[in-house]
XYZ file of C-alpha atoms in Angstrom:
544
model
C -7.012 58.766 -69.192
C -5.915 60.201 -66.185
C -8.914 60.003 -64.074
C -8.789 56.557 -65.469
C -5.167 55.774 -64.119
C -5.937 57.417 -60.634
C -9.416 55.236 -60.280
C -7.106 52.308 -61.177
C -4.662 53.211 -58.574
C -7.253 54.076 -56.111
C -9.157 50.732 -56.882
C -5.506 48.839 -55.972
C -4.786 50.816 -52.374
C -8.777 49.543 -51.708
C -7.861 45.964 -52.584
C -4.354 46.046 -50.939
C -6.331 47.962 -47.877
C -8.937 44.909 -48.097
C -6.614 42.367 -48.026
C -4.641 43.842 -45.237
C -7.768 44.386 -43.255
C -9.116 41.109 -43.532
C -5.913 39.623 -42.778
C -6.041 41.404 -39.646
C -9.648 40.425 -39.273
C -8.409 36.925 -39.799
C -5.845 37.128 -37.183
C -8.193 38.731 -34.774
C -10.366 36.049 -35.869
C -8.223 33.388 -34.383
C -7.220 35.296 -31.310
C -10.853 35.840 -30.032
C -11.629 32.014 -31.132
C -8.667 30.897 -28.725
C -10.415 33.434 -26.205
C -14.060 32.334 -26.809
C -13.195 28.473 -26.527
C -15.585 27.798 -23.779
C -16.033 23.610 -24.279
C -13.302 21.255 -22.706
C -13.679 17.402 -23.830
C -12.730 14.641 -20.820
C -12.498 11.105 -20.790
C -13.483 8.336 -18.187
C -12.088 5.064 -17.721
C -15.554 3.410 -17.012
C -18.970 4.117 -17.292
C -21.246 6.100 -15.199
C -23.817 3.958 -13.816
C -25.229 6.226 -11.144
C -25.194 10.094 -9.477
C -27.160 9.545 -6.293
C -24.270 9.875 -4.037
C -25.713 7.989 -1.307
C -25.000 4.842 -2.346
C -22.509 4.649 -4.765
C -18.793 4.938 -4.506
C -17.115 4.916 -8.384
C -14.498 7.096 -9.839
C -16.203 8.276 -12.666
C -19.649 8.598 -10.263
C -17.022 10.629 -7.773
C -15.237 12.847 -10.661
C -18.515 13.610 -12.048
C -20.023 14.926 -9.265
C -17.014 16.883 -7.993
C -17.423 18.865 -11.121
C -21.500 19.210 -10.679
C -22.319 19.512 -7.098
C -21.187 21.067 -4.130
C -21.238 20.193 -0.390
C -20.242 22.625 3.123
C -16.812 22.962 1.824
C -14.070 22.208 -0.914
C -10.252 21.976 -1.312
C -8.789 24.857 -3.005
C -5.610 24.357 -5.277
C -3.352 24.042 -2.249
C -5.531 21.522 -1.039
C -6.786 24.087 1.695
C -11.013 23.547 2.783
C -12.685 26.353 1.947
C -16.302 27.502 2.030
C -18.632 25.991 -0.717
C -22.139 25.685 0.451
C -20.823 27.100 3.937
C -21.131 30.732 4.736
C -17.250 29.952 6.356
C -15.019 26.847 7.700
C -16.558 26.028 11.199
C -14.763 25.586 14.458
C -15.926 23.136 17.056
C -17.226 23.453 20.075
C -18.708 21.141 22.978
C -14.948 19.622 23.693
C -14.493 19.411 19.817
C -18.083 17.285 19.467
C -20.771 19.952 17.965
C -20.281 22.297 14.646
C -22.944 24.316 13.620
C -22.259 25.338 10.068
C -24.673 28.986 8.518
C -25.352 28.209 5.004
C -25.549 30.724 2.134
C -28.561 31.984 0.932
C -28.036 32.094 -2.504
C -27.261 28.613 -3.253
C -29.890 26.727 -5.916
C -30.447 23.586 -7.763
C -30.472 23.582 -11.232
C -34.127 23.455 -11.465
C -34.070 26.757 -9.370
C -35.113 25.174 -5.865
C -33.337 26.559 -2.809
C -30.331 24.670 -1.227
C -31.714 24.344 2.549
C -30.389 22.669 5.887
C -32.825 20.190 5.283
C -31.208 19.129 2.272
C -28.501 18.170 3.583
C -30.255 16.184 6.941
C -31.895 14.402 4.020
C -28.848 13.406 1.967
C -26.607 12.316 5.190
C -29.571 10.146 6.334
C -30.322 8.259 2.938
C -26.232 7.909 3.530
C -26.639 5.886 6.526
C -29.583 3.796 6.309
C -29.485 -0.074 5.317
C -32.596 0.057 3.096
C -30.840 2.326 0.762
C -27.758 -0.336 0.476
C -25.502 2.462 1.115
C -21.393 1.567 0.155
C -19.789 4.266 2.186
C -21.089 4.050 5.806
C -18.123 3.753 7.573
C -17.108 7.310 6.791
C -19.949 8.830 8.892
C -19.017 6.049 11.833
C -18.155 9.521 14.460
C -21.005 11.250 13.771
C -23.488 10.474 16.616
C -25.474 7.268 15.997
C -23.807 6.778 12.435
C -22.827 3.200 13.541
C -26.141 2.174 15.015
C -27.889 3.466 11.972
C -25.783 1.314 9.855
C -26.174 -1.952 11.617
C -30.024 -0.845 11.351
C -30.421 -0.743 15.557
C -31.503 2.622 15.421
C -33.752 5.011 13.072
C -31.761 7.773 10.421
C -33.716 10.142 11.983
C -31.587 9.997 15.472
C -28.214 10.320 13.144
C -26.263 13.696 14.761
C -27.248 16.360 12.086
C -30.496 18.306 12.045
C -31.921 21.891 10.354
C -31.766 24.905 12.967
C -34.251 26.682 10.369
C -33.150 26.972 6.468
C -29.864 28.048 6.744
C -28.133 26.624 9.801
C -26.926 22.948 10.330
C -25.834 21.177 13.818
C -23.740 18.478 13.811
C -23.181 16.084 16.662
C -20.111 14.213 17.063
C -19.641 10.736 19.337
C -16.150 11.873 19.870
C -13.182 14.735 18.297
C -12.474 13.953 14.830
C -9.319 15.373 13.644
C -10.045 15.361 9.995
C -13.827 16.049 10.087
C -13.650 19.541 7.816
C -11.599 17.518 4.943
C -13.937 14.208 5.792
C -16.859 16.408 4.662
C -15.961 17.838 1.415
C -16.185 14.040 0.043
C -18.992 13.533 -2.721
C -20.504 11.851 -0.097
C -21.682 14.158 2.185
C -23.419 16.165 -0.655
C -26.582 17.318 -0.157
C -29.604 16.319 -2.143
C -33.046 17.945 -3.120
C -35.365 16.298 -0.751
C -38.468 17.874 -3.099
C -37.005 16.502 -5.988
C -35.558 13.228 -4.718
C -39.022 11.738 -3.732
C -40.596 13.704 -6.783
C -39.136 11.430 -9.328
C -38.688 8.792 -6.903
C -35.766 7.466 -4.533
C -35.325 4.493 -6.950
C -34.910 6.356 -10.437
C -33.363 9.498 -8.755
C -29.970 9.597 -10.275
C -29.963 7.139 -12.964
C -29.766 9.461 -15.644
C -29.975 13.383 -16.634
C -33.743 13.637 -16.463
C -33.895 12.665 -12.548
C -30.452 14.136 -11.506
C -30.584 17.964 -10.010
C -26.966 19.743 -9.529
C -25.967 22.399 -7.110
C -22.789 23.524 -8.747
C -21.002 25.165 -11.811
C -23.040 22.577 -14.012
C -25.737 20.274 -14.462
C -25.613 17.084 -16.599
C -27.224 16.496 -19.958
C -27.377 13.713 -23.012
C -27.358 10.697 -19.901
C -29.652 8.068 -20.135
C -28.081 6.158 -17.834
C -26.140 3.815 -20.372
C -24.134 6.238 -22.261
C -20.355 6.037 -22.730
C -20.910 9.781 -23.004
C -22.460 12.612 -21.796
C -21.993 16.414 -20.853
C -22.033 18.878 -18.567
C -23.811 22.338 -19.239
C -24.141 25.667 -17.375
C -26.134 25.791 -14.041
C -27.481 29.252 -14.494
C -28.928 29.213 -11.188
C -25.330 28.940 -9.297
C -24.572 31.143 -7.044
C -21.095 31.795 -8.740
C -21.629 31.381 -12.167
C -19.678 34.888 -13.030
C -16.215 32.615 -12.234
C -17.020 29.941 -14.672
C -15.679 30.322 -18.154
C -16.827 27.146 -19.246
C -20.111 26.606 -21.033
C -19.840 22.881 -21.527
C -17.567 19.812 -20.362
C -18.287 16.327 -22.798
C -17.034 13.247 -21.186
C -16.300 10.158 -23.228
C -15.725 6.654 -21.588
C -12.245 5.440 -22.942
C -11.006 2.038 -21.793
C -7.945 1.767 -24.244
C -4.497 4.120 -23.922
C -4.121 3.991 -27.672
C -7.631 5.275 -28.360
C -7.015 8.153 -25.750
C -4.046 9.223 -27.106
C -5.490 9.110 -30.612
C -8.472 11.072 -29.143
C -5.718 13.332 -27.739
C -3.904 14.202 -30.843
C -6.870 14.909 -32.891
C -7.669 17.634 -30.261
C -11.257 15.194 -29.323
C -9.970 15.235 -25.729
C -8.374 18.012 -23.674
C -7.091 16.373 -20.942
C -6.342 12.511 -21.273
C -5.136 9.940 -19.193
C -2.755 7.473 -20.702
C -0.527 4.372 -19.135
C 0.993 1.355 -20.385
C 2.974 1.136 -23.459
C 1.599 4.453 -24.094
C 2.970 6.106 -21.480
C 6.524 5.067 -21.864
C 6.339 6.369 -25.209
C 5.288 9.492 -24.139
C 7.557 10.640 -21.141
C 9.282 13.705 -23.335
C 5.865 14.775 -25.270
C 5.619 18.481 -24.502
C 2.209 17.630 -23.175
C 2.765 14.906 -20.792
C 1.894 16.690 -17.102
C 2.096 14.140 -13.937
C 0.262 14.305 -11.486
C 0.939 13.105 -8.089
C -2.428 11.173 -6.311
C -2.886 9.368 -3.367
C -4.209 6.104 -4.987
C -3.020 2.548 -4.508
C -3.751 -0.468 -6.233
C -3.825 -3.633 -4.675
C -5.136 -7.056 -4.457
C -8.145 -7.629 -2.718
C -7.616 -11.346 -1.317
C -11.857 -13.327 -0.346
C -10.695 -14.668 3.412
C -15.065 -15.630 3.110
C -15.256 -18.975 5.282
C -14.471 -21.983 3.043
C -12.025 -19.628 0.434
C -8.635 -21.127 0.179
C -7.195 -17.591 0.405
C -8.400 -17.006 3.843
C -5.198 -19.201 4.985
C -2.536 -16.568 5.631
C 0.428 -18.623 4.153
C -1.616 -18.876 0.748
C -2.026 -15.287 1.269
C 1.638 -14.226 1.765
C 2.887 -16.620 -0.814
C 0.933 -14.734 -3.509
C 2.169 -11.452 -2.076
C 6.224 -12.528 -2.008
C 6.018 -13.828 -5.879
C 5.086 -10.633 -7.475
C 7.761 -8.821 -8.803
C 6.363 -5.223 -8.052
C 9.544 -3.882 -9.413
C 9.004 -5.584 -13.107
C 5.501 -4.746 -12.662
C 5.322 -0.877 -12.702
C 8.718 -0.170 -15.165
C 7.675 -3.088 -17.428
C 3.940 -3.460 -17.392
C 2.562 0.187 -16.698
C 6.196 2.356 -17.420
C 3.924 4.974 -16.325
C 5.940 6.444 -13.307
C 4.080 4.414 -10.762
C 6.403 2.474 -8.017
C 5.585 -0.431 -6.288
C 3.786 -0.413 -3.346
C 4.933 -1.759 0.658
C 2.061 0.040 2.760
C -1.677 0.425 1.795
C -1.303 4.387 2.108
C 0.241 6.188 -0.860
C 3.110 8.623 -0.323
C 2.599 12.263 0.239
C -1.090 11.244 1.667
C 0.119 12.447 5.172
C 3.152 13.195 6.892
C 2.881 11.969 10.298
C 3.557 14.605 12.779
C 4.593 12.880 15.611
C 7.608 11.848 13.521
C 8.074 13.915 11.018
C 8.303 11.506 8.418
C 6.141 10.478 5.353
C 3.895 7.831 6.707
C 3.924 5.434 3.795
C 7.423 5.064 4.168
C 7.730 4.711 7.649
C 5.179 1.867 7.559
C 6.297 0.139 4.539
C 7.683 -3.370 4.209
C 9.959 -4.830 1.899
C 8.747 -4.825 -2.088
C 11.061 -7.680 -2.924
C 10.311 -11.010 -4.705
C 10.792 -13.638 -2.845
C 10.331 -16.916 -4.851
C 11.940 -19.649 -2.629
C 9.823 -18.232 1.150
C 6.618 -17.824 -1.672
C 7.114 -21.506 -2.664
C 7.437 -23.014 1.011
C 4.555 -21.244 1.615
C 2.384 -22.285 -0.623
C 3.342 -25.713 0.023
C 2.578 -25.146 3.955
C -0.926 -23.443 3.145
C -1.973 -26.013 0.785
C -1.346 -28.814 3.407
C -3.423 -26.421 5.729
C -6.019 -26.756 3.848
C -6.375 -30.133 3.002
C -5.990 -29.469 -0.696
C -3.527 -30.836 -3.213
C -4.101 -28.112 -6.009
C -6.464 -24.871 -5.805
C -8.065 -22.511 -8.743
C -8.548 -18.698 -7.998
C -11.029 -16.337 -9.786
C -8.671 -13.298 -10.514
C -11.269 -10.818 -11.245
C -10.982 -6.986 -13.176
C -12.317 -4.162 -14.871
C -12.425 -4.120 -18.364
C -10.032 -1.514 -18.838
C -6.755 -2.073 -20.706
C -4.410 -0.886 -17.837
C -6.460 -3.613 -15.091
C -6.403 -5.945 -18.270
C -2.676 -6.431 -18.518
C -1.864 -6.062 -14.418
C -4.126 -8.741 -14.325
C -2.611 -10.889 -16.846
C 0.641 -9.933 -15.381
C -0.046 -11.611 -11.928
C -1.478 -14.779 -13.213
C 1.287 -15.175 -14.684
C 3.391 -14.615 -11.903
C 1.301 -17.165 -9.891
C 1.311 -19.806 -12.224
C 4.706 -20.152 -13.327
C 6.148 -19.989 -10.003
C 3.883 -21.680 -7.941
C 2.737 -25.651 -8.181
C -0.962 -26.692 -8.305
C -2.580 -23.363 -9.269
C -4.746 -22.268 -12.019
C -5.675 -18.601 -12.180
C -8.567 -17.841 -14.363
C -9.170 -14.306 -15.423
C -12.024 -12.339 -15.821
C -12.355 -8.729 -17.295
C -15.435 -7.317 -16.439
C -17.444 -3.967 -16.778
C -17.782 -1.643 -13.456
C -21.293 -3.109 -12.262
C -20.442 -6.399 -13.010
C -17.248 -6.616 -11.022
C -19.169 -4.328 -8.321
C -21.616 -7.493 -8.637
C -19.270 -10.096 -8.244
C -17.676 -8.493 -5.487
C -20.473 -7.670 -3.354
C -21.852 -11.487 -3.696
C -17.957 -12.762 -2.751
C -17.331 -14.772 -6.655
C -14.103 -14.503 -6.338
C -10.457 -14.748 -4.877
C -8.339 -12.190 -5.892
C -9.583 -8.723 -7.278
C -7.883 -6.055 -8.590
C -8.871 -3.232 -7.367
C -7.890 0.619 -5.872
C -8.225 3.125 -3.010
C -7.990 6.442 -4.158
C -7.903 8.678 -0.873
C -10.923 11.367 -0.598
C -9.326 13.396 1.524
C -5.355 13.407 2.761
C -5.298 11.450 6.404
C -4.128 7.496 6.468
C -7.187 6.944 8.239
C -9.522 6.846 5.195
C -7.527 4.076 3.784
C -7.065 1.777 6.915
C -10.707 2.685 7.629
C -12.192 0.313 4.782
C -10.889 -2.873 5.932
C -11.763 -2.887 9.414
C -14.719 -6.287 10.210
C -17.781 -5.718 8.319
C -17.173 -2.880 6.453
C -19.107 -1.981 3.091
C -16.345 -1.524 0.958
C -14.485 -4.593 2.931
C -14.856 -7.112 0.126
C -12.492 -9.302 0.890
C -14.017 -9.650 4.666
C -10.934 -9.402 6.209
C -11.184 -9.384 9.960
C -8.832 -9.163 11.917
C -9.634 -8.406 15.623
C -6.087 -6.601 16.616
C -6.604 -4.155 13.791
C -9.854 -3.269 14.177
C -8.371 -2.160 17.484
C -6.101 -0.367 16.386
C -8.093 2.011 13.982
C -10.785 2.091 16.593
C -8.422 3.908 18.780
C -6.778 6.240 16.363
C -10.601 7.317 15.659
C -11.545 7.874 19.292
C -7.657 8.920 20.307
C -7.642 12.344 22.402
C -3.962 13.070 21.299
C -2.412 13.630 18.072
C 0.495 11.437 19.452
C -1.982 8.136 20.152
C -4.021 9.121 16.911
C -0.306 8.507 15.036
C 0.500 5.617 16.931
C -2.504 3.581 16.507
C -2.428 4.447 12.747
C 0.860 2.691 12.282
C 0.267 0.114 14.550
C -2.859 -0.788 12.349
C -0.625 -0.351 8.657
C 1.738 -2.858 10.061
C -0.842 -5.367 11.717
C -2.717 -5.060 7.928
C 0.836 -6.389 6.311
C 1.829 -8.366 8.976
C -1.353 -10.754 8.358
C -1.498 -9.941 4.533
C -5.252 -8.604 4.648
C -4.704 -7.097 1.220
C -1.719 -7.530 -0.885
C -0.310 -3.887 -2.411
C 0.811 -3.907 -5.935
C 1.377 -0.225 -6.729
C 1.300 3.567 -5.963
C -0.685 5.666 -9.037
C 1.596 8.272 -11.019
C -0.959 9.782 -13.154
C 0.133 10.713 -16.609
C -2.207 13.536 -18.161
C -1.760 14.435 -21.947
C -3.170 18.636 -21.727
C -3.622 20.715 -24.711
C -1.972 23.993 -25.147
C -3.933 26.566 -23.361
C -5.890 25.274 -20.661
C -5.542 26.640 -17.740
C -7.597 26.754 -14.244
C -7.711 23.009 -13.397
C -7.136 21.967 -9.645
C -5.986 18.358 -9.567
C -6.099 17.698 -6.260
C -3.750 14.818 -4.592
C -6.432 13.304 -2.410
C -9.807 13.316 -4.299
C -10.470 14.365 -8.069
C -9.841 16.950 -10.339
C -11.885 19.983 -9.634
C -12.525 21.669 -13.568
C -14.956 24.349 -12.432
C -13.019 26.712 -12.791
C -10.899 26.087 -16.247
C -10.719 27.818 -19.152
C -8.461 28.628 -22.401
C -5.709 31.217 -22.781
């Protein structure tokens, strides 16, 4: 009976001992789950159409590829350029006109081919040249020949880069560029596989996982080019890969606040971006994180030869009856302010003055209903016309959906003889519409790829690609011509704001708004770099 009783009291201390061990287990459990979490779920607000960087230029295109490739250099988290692809951060020589950059060695695609000089001659050129349709020439406009390339005077081959062996890249400059280090870590100027690229073909290269190589952290997977999503596995060829924590980042196109938030709260996205309605309701959620970016939405005005908005007074009209002030607390109630210059604030401070230079270029935000009216009825007798209908075109995303809304109804009800018909369209179609000129107004964005006025005013000078609106206006073009050629820092300043005001002054694009980005972040994550100028940079997250 005894030896009974003592087995029995032995046989409790085991369960007791059991059930405290596998509580501990259970505990332990949890802790090295929250430690092994190694996936991180992101949304995008359209759909990725394309990853050949040569001749595309789309935020989720742009925010994809900052997270899979990697060009000379990148911004660090105090939005510093660092070395990438560069050995270290070159310094100019030749009277500020010739960098010769040393690559690293160990740098691979993710099929395991080397990252070479040539590789990057190859990418720049295909960046340049007409036959390619390329949307962001005017960025390389400085490097030697860029501009003749472009107009398609001269061959890509005579454009100012070119291999000094495997590892070591000259570049040739027309003239100083003050910003040319942060110019070049822009998607881009990313280099591309030349041995893959005409492999698979110059046409299909990039159009979905099976003809995209990366250089970076990650390469893509489960794209066939029409997915709303895909995701990002390990590169195990990358040079770094003992920083990344990450195995996997899934992105999911999400057009709606409501469904991102819902996505949000049943932990199916890590990091969401919400506006709106949504938004407001969300300003106290323990989650909420803004983020400051150098993005401005505006309206691109067609001043095409026979549009009835290339009459300035039609122009300013439209510009004095928005209410930019009902707009962003009523509309978006997102933190975003309305908008007097193209260039956001905190892009740049100008040196010269010491003084933000959004602000110091800025013009009044106010309505101005009665000056809107008399113009209108001035441009319209310009014209010849006795009523006019606009195409207000947008992308099919709820946020463009109700700005949209929002400023046809602001034309119509306060101006006579105007109809404003909407359309909400997906990314390629709009891209479409734009590029053939079907339409009046568009609403559409510049967010800044790197942190210097210049990229913004640089867009809308005669002729350029991402000029849809073919404003021209010969005293501005001037102006930015000069700040890109200037030999001083104080004439680089001065023709900068001489060309912000000249843009208002003849109402070459009408700015609505200035982007406060509200980000919904789980618990935990840590190691994200959201940059001000550019995109988020995720490389390097992970969970604590």
């Amino acid at each position: 009976m005894e030896n009974i009783m003592k087995r029995k009291g032995l046989g409790k201390l085991a369960i007791s001992l059991a059930i405290g061990v596998s509580f501990l287990s259970a505990c332990s459990a949890k802790t090295s789950a929250a430690k092994q979490k190694t996936t991180l779920n992101l949304m995008q607000t359209s759909e990725l159409t394309t990853l050949d960087n040569t001749n595309q230029a789309t935020m989720s295109e742009f925010s994809t590829l900052t997270n899979l490739d990697e060009g000379l250099y990148k911004l660090n988290s105090q939005n510093e350029v660092v070395p990438a692809l560069a050995k270290k951060v070159a310094k100019p020589a030749n009277g500020g006109k010739t960098y010769t950059i040393q690559l690293r060695k160990n740098a691979r695609w993710s099929n395991g081919d080397q990252v070479t000089a040539q590789d990057f001659v190859y990418s720049w050129r295909r960046s340049v040249d007409p036959t390619n349709k390329p949307v962001y020439t005017y960025v390389f406009s400085g490097i030697k020949n860029a501009d003749a390339i472009a107009a398609g005077k001269i061959s890509p081959t005579q454009l100012g880069i070119k291999a000094i062996g495997k590892y070591k890249l000259q570049i040739n400059l027309e003239h100083p560029m003050q910003s040319f280090n942060k110019l070049v870590t822009m998607p881009v100027f990313l280099p591309q596989d030349k041995a893959f690229v005409q492999k698979v073909g110059t046409k299909k290269y990039g159009t979905n996982a099976k003809y995209t190589v990366s250089n970076g952290a990650f390469k893509i997977t489960k794209w066939t080019g029409v997915d709303d999503s895909y995701s990002l596995v390990e590169n195990k060829y990358y040079y770094a890969k003992n920083q990344i924590k990450l195995k996997k980042i899934n992105y999911t196109t999400v057009k709606d606040d409501n469904t991102a938030y819902n996505l949000f709260k049943t932990n199916k996205l890590d990091d969401a971006t919400v506006s709106g309605v949504v938004a407001q309701g969300l300003q106290n959620n323990k989650n909420l994180k803004k983020v400051s970016r150098a993005w401005t939405y505006y309206l691109q005005v067609n001043q095409g030869s026979g549009r009835p908005l290339a009459n300035a007074k039609l122009r300013k009209a439209i510009s004095l009856i928005i209410n930019r002030k009902e707009l962003t607390q009523k509309v978006l109630g997102d933190g975003s302010t309305a908008a007097g210059s193209f260039v956001s604030p905190k892009t740049a401070t100008d040196p010269t003055t010491g003084k933000d230079f959004s602000k110091e270029t800025a013009v009044s935000t106010q309505q101005n209903v009665k000056e809107a009216k008399e113009l209108w009825k001035e441009g319209l007798a310009e014209i010849g016309k006795s009523s006019v209908t606009l195409n207000l075109i947008a992308e099919d995303t709820e946020t463009q959906n109700k700005v949209a809304e929002y400023i046809q109804s602001a034309i119509q009800s306060n101006l006579n003889n105007v109809t404003v018909k909407v359309q909400d369209l997906p990314a390629k179609s709009l891209s479409n519409k734009k590029a053939a000129g079907e339409f009046d107004l568009s609403l559409w964005y510049w967010l800044a790829d790197y942190a210097d006025p210049i990229n913004y005013l640089g867009i809308l000078t005669t002729g350029n690609s991402m000029n849809s609106g073919k404003y021209s206006d010969h005293s501005f073009d001037s102006y930015v011509e000069n700040a890109q050629t200037a030999k001083t820092k104080a004439a680089y300043w001065s023709n900068l704001r001489n060309a912000e005001n000249q843009l208002q002054k003849t109402t070459g694009i009408i700015p609505l708004y200035y982007v406060k980005e509200d980000h919904l972040v789980q618990d935990g994550l840590n190691g994200v770099i959201y940059h001000t100028a550019g995109f988020a940079d995720y490389t390097r997250a992970y969970w604590k």
